[in-house]
PDB file of N, CA and C in Angstrom:
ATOM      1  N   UNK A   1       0.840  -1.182   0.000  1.00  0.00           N
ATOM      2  CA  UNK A   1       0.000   0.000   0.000  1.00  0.00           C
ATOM      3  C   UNK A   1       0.885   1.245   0.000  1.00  0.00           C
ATOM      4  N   UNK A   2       0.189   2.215  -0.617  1.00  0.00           N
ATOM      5  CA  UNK A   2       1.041   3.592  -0.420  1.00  0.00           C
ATOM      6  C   UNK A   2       0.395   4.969   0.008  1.00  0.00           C
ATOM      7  N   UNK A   3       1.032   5.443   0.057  1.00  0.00           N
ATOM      8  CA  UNK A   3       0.523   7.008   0.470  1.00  0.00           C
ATOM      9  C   UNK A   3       1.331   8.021  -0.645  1.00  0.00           C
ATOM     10  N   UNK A   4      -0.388   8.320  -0.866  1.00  0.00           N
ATOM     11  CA  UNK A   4      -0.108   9.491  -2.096  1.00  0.00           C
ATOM     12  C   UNK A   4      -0.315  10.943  -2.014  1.00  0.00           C
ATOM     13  N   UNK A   5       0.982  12.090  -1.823  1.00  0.00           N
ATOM     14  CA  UNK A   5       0.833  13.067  -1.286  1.00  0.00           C
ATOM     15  C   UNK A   5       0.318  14.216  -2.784  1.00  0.00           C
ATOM     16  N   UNK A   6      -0.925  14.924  -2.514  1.00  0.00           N
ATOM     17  CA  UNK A   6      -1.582  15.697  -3.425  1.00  0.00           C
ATOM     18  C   UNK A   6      -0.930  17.323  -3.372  1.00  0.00           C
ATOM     19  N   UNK A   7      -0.562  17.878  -4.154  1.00  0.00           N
ATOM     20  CA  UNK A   7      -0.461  19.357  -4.239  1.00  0.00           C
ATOM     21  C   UNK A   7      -1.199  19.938  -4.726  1.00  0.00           C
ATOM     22  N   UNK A   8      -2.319  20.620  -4.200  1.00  0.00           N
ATOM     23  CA  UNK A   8      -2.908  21.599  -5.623  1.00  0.00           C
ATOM     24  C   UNK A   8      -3.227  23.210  -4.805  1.00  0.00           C
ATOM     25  N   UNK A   9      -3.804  23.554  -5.417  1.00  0.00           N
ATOM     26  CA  UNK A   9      -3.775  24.997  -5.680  1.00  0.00           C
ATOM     27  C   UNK A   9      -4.622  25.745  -4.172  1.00  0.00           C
ATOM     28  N   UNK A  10      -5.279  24.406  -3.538  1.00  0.00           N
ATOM     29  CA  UNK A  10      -5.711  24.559  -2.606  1.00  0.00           C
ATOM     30  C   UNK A  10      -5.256  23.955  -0.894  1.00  0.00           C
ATOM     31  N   UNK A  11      -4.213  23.735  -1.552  1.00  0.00           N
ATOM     32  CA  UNK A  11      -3.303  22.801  -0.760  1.00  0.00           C
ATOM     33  C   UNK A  11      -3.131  21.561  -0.752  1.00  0.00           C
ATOM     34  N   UNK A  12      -2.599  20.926   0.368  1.00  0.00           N
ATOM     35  CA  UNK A  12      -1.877  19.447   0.493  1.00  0.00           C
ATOM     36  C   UNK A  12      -2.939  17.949   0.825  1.00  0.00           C
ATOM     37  N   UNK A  13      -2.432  17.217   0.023  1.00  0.00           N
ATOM     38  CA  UNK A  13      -3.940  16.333   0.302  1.00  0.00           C
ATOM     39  C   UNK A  13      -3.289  15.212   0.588  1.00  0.00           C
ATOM     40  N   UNK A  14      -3.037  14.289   1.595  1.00  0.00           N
ATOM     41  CA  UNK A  14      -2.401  12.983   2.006  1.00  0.00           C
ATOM     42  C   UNK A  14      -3.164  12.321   1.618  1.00  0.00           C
ATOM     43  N   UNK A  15      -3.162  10.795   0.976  1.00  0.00           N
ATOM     44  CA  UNK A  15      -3.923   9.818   0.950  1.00  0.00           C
ATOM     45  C   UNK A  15      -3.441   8.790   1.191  1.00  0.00           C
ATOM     46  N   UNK A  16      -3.656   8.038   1.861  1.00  0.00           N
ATOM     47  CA  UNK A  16      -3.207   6.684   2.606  1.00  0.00           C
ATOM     48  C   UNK A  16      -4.151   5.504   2.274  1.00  0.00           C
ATOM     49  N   UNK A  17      -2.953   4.288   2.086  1.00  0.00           N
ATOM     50  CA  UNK A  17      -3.548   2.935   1.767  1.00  0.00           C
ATOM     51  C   UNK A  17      -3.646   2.719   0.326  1.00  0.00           C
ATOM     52  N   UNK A  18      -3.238   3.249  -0.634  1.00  0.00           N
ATOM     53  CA  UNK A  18      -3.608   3.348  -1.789  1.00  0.00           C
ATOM     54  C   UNK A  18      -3.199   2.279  -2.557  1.00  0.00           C
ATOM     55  N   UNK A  19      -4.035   1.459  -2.934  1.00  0.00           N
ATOM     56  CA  UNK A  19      -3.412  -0.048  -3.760  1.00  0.00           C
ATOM     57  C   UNK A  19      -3.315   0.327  -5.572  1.00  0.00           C
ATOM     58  N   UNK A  20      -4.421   1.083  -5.963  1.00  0.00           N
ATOM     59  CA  UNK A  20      -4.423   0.994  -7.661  1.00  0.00           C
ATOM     60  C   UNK A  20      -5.139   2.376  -7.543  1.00  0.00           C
ATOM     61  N   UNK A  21      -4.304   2.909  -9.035  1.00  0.00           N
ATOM     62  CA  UNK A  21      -5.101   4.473  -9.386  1.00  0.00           C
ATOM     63  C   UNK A  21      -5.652   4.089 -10.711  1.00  0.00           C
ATOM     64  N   UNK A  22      -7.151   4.238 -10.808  1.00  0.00           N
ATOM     65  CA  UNK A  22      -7.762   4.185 -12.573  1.00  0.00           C
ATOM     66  C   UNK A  22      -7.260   5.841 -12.568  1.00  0.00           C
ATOM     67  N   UNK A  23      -6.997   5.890 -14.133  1.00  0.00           N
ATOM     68  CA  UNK A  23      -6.415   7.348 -14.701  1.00  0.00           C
ATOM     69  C   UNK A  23      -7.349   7.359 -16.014  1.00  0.00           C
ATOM     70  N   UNK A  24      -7.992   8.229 -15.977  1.00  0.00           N
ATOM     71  CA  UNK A  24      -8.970   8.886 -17.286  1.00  0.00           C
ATOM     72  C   UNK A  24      -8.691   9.753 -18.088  1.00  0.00           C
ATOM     73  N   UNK A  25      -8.185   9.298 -18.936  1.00  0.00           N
ATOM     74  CA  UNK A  25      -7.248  10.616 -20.136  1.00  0.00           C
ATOM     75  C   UNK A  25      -8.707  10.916 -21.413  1.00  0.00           C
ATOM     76  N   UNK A  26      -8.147  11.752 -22.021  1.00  0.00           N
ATOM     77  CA  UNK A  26      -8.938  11.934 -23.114  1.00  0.00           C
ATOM     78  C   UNK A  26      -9.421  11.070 -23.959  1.00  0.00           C
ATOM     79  N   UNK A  27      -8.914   9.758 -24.154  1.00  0.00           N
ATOM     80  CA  UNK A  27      -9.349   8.723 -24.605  1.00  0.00           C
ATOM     81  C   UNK A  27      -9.764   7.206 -23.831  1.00  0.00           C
ATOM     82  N   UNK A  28      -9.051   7.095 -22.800  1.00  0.00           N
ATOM     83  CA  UNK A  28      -9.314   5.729 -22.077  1.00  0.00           C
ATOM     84  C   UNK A  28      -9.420   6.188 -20.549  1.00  0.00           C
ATOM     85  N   UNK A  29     -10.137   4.988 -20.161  1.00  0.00           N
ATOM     86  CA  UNK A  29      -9.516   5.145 -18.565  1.00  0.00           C
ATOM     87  C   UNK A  29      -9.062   3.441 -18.491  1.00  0.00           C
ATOM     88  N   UNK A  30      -8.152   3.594 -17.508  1.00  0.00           N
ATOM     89  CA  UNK A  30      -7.509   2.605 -17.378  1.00  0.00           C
ATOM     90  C   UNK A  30      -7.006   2.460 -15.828  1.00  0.00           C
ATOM     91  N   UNK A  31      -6.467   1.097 -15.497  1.00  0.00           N
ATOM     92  CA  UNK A  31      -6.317   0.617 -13.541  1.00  0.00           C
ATOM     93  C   UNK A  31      -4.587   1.440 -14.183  1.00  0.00           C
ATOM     94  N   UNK A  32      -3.989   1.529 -13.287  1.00  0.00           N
ATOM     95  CA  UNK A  32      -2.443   1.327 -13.222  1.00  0.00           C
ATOM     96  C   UNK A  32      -2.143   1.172 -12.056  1.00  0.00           C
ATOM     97  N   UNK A  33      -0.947   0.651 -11.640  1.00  0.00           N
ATOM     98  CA  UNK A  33       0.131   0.365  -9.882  1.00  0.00           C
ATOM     99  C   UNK A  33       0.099   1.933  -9.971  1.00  0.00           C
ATOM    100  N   UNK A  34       0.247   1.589  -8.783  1.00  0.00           N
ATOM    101  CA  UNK A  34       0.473   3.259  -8.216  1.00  0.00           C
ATOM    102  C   UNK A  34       2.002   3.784  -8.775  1.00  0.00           C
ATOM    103  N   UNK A  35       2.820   3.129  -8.820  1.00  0.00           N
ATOM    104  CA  UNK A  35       4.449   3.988  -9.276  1.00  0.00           C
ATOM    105  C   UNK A  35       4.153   4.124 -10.770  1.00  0.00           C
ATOM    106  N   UNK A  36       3.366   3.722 -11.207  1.00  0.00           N
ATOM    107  CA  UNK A  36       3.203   3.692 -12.854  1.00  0.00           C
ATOM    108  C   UNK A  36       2.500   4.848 -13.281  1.00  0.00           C
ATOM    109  N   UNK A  37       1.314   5.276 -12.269  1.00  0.00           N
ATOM    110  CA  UNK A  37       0.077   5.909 -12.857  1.00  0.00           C
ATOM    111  C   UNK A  37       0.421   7.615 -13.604  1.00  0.00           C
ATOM    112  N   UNK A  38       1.731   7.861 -12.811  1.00  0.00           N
ATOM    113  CA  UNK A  38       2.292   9.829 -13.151  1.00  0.00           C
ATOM    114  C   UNK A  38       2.679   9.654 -14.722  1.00  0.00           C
ATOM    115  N   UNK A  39       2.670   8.037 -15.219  1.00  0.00           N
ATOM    116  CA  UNK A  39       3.559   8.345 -16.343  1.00  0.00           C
ATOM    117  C   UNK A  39       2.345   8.427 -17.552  1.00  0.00           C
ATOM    118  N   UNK A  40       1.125   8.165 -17.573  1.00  0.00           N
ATOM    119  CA  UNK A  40      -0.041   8.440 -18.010  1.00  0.00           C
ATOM    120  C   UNK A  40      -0.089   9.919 -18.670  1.00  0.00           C
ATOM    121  N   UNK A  41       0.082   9.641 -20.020  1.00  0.00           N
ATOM    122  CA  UNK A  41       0.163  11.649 -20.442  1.00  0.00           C
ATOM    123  C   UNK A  41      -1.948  11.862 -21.013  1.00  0.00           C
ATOM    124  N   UNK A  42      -1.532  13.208 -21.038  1.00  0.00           N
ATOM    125  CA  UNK A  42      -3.050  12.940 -21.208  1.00  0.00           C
ATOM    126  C   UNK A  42      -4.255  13.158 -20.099  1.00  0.00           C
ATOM    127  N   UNK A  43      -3.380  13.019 -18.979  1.00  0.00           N
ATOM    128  CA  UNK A  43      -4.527  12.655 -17.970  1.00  0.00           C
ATOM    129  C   UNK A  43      -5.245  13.465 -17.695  1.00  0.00           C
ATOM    130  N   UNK A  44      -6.487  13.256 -17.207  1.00  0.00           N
ATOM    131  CA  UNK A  44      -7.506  13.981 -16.873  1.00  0.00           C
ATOM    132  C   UNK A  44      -8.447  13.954 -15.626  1.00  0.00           C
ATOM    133  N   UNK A  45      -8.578  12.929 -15.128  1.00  0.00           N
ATOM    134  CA  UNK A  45      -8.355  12.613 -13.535  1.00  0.00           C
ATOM    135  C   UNK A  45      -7.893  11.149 -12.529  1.00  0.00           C
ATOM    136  N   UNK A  46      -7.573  11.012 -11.402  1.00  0.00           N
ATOM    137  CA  UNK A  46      -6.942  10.311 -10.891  1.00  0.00           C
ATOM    138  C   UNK A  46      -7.751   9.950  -9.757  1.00  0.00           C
ATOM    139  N   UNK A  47      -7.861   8.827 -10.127  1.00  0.00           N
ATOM    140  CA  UNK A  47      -9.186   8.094  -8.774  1.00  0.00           C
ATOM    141  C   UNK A  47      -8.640   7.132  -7.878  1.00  0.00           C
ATOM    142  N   UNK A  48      -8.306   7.347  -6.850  1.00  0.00           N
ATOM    143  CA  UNK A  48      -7.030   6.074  -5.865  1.00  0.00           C
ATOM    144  C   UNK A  48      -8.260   5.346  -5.129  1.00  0.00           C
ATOM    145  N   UNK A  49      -7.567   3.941  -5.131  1.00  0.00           N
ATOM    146  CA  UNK A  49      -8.323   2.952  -4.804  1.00  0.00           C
ATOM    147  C   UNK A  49      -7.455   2.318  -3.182  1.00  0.00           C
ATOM    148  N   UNK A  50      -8.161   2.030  -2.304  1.00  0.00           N
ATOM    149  CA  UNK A  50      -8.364   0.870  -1.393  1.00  0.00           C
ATOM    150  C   UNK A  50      -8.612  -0.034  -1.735  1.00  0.00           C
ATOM    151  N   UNK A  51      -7.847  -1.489  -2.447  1.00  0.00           N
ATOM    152  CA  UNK A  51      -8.854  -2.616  -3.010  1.00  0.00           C
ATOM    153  C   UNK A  51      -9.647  -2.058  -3.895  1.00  0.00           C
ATOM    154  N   UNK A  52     -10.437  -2.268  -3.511  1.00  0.00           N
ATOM    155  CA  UNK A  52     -11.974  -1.541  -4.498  1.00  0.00           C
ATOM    156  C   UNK A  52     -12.594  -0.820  -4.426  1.00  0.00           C
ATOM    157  N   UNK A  53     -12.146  -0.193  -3.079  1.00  0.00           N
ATOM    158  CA  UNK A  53     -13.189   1.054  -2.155  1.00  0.00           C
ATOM    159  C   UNK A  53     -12.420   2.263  -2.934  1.00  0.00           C
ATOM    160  N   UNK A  54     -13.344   2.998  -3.163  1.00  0.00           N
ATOM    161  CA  UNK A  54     -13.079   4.588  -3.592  1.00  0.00           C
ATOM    162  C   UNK A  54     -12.762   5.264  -2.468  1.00  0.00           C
ATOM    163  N   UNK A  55     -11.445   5.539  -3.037  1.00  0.00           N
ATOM    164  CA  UNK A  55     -10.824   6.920  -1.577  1.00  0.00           C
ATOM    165  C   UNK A  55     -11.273   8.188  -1.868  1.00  0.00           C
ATOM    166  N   UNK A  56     -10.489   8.263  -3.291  1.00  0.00           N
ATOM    167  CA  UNK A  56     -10.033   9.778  -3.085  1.00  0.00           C
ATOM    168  C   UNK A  56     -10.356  10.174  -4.733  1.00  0.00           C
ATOM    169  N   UNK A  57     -11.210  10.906  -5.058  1.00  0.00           N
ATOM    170  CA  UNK A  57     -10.861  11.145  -7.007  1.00  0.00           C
ATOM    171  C   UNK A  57     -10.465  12.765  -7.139  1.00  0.00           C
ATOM    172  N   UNK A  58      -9.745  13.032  -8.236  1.00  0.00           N
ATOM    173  CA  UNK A  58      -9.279  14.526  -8.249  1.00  0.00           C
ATOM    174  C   UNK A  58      -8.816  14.938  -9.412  1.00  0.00           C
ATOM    175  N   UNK A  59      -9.117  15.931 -10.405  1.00  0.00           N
ATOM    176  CA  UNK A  59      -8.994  16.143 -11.903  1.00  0.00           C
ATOM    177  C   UNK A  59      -7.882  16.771 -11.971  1.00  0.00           C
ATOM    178  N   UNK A  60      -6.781  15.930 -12.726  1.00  0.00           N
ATOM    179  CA  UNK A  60      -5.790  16.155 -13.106  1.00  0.00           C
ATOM    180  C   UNK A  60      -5.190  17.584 -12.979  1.00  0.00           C
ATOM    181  N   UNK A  61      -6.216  18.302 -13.790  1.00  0.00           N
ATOM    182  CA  UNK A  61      -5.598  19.618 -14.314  1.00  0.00           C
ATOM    183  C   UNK A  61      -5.641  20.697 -12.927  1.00  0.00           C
ATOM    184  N   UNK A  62      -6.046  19.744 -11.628  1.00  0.00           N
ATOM    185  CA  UNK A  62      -5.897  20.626 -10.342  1.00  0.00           C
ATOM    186  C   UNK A  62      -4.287  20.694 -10.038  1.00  0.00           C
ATOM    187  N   UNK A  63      -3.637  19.788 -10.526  1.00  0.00           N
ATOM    188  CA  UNK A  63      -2.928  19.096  -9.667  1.00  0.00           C
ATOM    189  C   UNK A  63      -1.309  19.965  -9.571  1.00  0.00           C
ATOM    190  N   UNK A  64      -1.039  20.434  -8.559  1.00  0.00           N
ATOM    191  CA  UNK A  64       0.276  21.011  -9.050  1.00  0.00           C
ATOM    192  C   UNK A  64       1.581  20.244  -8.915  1.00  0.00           C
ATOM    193  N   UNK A  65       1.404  19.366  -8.364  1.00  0.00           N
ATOM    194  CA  UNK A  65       2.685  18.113  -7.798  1.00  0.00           C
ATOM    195  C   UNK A  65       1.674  16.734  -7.034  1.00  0.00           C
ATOM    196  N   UNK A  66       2.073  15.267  -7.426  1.00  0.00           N
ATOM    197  CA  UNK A  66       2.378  14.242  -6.853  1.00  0.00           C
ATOM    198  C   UNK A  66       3.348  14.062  -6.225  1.00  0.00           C
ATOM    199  N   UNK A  67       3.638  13.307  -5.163  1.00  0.00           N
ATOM    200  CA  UNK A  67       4.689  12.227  -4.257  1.00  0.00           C
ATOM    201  C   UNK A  67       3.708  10.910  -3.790  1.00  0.00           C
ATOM    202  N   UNK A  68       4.724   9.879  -3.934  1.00  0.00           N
ATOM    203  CA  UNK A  68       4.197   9.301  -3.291  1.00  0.00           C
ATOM    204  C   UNK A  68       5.388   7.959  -2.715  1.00  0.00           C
ATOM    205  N   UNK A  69       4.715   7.319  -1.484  1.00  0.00           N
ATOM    206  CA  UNK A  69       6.050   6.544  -0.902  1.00  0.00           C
ATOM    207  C   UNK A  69       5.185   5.654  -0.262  1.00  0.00           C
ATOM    208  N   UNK A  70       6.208   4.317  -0.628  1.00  0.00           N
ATOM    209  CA  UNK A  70       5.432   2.978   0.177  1.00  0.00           C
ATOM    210  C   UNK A  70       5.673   2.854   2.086  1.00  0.00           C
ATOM    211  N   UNK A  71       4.225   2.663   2.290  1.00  0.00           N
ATOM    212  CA  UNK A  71       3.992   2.723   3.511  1.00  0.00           C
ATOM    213  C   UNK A  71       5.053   1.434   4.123  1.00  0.00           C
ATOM    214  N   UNK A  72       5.686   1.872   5.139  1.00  0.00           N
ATOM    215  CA  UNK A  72       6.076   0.837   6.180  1.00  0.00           C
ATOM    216  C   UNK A  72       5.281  -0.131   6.803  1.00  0.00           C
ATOM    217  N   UNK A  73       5.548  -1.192   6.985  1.00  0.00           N
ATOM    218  CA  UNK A  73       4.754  -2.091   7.367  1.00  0.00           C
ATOM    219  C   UNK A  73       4.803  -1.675   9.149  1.00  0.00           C
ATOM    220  N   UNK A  74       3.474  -1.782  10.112  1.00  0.00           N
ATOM    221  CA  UNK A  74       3.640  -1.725  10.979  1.00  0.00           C
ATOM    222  C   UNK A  74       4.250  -2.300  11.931  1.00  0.00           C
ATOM    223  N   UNK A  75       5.156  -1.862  13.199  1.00  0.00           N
ATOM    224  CA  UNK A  75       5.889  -2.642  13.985  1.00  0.00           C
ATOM    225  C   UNK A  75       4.715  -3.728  14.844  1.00  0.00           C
ATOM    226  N   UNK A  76       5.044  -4.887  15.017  1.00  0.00           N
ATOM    227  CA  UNK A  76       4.421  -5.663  15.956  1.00  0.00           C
ATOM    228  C   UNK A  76       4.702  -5.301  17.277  1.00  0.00           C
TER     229      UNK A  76
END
């Protein structure tokens, strides 16, 4: 799982747990891994998934910067 840090114009948006982003460009939408999904040209918005649960969706053209980094597994 990861955590995907949002920049936009309205500020900083953390999202946590994130397994798969569908990306909706002008022609397709499509699943991608999360380290894959920034390389999507075209895009038009970015919908991060929990499994299957809808987190978080947000239209591309908000966006002023991505990060994102794989969560640590918790200490026992």
């Amino acid at each position: 799982m990861y955590t995907v840090v949002i920049s936009t114009d309205k500020g900083e948006h953390r999202v946590k747990d994130v397994t798969q982003v569908v990306v909706t460009t002008t022609t397709v939408t499509e699943k991608k891994p999360v380290p894959d999904f920034q390389s999507v040209e075209h895009a038009k918005r970015f919908i991060f998934f929990e499994d299957t649960s809808l987190l978080y969706g947000i239209d591309a053209h908000k966006v002023n910067d991505i990060q994102y980094f794989k969560q640590e597994a918790a200490a026992e």
